[in-house]
Coordinates of C-alpha atoms in Angstrom, one line a residue:
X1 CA -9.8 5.3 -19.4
X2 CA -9.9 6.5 -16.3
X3 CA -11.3 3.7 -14.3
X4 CA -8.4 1.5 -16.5
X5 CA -5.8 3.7 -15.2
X6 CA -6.8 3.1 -11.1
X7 CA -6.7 -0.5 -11.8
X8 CA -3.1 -0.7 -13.9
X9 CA -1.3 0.7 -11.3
X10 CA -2.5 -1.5 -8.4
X11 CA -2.4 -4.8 -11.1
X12 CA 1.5 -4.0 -12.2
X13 CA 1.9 -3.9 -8.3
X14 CA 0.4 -6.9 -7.4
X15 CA 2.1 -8.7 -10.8
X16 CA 5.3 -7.0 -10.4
X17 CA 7.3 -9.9 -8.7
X18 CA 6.1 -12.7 -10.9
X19 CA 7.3 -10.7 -13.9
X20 CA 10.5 -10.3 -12.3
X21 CA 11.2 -13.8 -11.4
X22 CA 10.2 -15.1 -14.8
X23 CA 11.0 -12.2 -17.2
X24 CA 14.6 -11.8 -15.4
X25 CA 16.6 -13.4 -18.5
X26 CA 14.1 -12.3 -20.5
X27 CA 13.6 -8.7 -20.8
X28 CA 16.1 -5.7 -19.5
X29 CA 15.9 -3.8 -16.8
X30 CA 15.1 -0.4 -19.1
X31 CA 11.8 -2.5 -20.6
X32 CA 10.7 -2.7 -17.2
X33 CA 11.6 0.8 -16.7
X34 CA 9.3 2.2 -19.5
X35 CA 6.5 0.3 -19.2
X36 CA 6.4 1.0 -15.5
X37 CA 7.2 4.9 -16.0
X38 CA 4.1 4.8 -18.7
X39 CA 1.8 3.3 -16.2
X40 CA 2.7 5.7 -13.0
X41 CA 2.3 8.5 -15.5
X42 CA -1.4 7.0 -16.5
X43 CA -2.2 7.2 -13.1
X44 CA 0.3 10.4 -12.6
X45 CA -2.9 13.3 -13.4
X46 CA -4.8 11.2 -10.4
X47 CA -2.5 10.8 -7.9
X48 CA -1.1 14.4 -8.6
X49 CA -4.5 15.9 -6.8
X50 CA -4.2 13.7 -3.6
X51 CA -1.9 14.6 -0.7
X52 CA 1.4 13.3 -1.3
X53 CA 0.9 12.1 -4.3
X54 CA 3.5 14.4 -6.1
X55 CA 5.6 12.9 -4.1
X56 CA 4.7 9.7 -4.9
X57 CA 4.6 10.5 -8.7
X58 CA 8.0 11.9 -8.5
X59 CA 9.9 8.9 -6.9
X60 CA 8.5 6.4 -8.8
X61 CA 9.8 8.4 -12.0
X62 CA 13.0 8.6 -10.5
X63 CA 13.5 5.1 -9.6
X64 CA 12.0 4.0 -13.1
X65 CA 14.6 6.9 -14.4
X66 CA 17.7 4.9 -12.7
X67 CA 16.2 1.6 -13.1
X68 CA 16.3 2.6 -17.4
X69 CA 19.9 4.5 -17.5
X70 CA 21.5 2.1 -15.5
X71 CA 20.2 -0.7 -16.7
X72 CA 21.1 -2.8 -13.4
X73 CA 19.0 -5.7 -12.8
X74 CA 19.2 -5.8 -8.5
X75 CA 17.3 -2.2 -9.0
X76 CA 14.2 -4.7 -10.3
X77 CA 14.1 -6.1 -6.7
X78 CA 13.7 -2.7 -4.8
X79 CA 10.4 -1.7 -6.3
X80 CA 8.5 -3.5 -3.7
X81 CA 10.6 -1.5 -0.6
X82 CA 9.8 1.9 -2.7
X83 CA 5.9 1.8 -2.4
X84 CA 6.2 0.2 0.8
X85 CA 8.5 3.4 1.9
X86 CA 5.7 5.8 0.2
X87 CA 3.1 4.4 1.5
X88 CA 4.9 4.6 5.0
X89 CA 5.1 8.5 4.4
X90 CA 1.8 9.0 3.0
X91 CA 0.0 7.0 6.2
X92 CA 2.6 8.4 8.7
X93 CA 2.3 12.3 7.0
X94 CA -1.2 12.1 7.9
X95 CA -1.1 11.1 11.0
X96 CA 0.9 14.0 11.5
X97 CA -1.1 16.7 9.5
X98 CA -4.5 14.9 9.5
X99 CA -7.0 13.9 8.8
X100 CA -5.2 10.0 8.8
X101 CA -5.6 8.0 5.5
X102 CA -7.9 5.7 7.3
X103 CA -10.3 8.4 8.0
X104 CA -9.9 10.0 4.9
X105 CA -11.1 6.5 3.5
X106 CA -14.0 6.1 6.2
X107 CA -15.4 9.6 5.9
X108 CA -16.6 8.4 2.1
X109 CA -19.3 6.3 2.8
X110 CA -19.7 7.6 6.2
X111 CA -18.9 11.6 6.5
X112 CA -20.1 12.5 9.4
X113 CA -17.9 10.1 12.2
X114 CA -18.6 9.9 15.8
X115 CA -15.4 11.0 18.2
X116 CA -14.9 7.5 19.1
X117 CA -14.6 6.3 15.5
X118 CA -12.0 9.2 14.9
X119 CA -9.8 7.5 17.3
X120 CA -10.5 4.2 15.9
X121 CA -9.3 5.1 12.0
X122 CA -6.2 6.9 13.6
X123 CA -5.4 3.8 15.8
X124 CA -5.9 1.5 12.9
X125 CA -3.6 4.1 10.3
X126 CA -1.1 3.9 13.2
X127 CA -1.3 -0.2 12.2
X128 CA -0.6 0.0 8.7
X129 CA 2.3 2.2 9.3
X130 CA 3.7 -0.8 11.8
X131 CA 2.6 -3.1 8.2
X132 CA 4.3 -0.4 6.1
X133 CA 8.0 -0.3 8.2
X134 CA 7.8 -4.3 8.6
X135 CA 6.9 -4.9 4.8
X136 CA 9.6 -2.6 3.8
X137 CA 12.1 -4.1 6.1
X138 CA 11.5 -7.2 5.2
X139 CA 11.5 -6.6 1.4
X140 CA 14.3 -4.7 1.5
X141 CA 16.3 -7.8 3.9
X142 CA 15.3 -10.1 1.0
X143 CA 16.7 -7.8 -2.1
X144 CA 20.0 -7.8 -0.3
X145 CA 20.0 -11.5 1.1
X146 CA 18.0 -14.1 -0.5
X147 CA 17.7 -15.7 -3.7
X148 CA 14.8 -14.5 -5.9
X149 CA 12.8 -17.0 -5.3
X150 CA 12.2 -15.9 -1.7
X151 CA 11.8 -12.6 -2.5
X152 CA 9.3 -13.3 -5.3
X153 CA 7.6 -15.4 -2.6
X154 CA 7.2 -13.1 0.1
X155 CA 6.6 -10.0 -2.4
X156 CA 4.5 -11.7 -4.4
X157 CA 2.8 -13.8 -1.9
X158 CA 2.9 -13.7 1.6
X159 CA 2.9 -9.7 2.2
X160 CA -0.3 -9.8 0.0
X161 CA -1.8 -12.6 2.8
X162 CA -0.6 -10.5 5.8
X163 CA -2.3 -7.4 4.6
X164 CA -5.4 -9.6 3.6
X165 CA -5.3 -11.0 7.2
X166 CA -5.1 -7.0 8.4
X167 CA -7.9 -6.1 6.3
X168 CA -9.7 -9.1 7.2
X169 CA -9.2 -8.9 11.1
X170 CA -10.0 -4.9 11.0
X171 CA -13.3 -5.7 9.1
X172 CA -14.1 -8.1 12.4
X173 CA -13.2 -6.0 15.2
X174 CA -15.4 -3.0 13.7
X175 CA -18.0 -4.8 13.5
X176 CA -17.8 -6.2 17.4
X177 CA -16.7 -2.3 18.1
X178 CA -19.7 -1.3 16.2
X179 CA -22.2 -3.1 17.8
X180 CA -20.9 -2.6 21.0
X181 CA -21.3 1.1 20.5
X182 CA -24.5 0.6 19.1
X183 CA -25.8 -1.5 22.1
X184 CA -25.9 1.6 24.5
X185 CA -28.4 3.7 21.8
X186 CA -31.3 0.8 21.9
X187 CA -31.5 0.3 25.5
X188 CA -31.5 4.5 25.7
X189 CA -34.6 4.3 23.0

């Protein structure tokens, strides 16, 4: 159950848009407001132990709360700005009181980090909290602007291929920083 519950969340993310462009005239506002509610409060006993993540819990609630009592269907297009603005505070919080998210996430398979790779994960946090304000922005430009097309495009699309292109170009430059690191230690031995 567990395991089920850290993939639903990330899923219903990722799936979110398409349900919205094609479930619009099909299912209300509230429906969408339940069944999200249940799946942040699935994940809810997780994310409650991580920093921020009451936070987290709690303003997904509420929006799913006013998303289900007022039943207004432009709500539907500001989920996408919501996790983009808590993931904005979760990065940016631990930039502030440490240890950044990236390091947090690097320390796992690699607990004991060299200085220099210290700086690296808080540089590259520092990057996905640039992603985080541009994604929001840019979500949030489209809920009030465009038609729902576009939004369901770049929500459900492109934002995905940008952070893809982030993970992707991260991956690549640690492994050039990596070896160039590693470089100095062979010729020493």
């Amino acid at each position: 159950m567990r395991r089920l519950a850290s993939f639903l969340l990330p899923l219903a993310g990722v799936l979110y848009p398409f349900v919205v462009y094609f479930g619009m005239d099909k299912v209300s506002p509230p429906m969408y407001a339940l069944v999200l509610g249940a799946i942040w409060l699935i994940r809810a006993p997780a994310l409650l132990r991580q920093p921020g993540g009451r936070w987290m819990v709690g303003a997904a609630l509420a929006y799913c709360a006013l998303l289900g009592f007022s039943g207004n269907e432009s709500l539907l297009h500001w989920y996408p700005t919501l996790i983009s603005a808590l993931l904005l505070c979760a990065f940016g919080l631990s930039l502030k009181f440490g240890p950044p998210v990236v390091e947090r996430i690097a320390r796992v398979s690699e607990p004991d980090l060299p200085p220099h790779a210290v700086r690296y994960t808080r540089k590259v946090t520092w990057v996905w909290v640039g992603f985080f304000i541009f994604n929001g922005m840019t979500s949030a430009l489209l809920s009030f602007y465009a038609p729902l097309s576009w939004w369901t495009l770049y929500n459900g699309l492109i934002a995905y291929f940008i952070m893809g292109a982030l993970f992707g170009g991260e991956w690549l430059f640690r492994k050039r920083l990596r070896r160039r690191y590693e470089e100095p230690k062979r010729e020493e031995a």
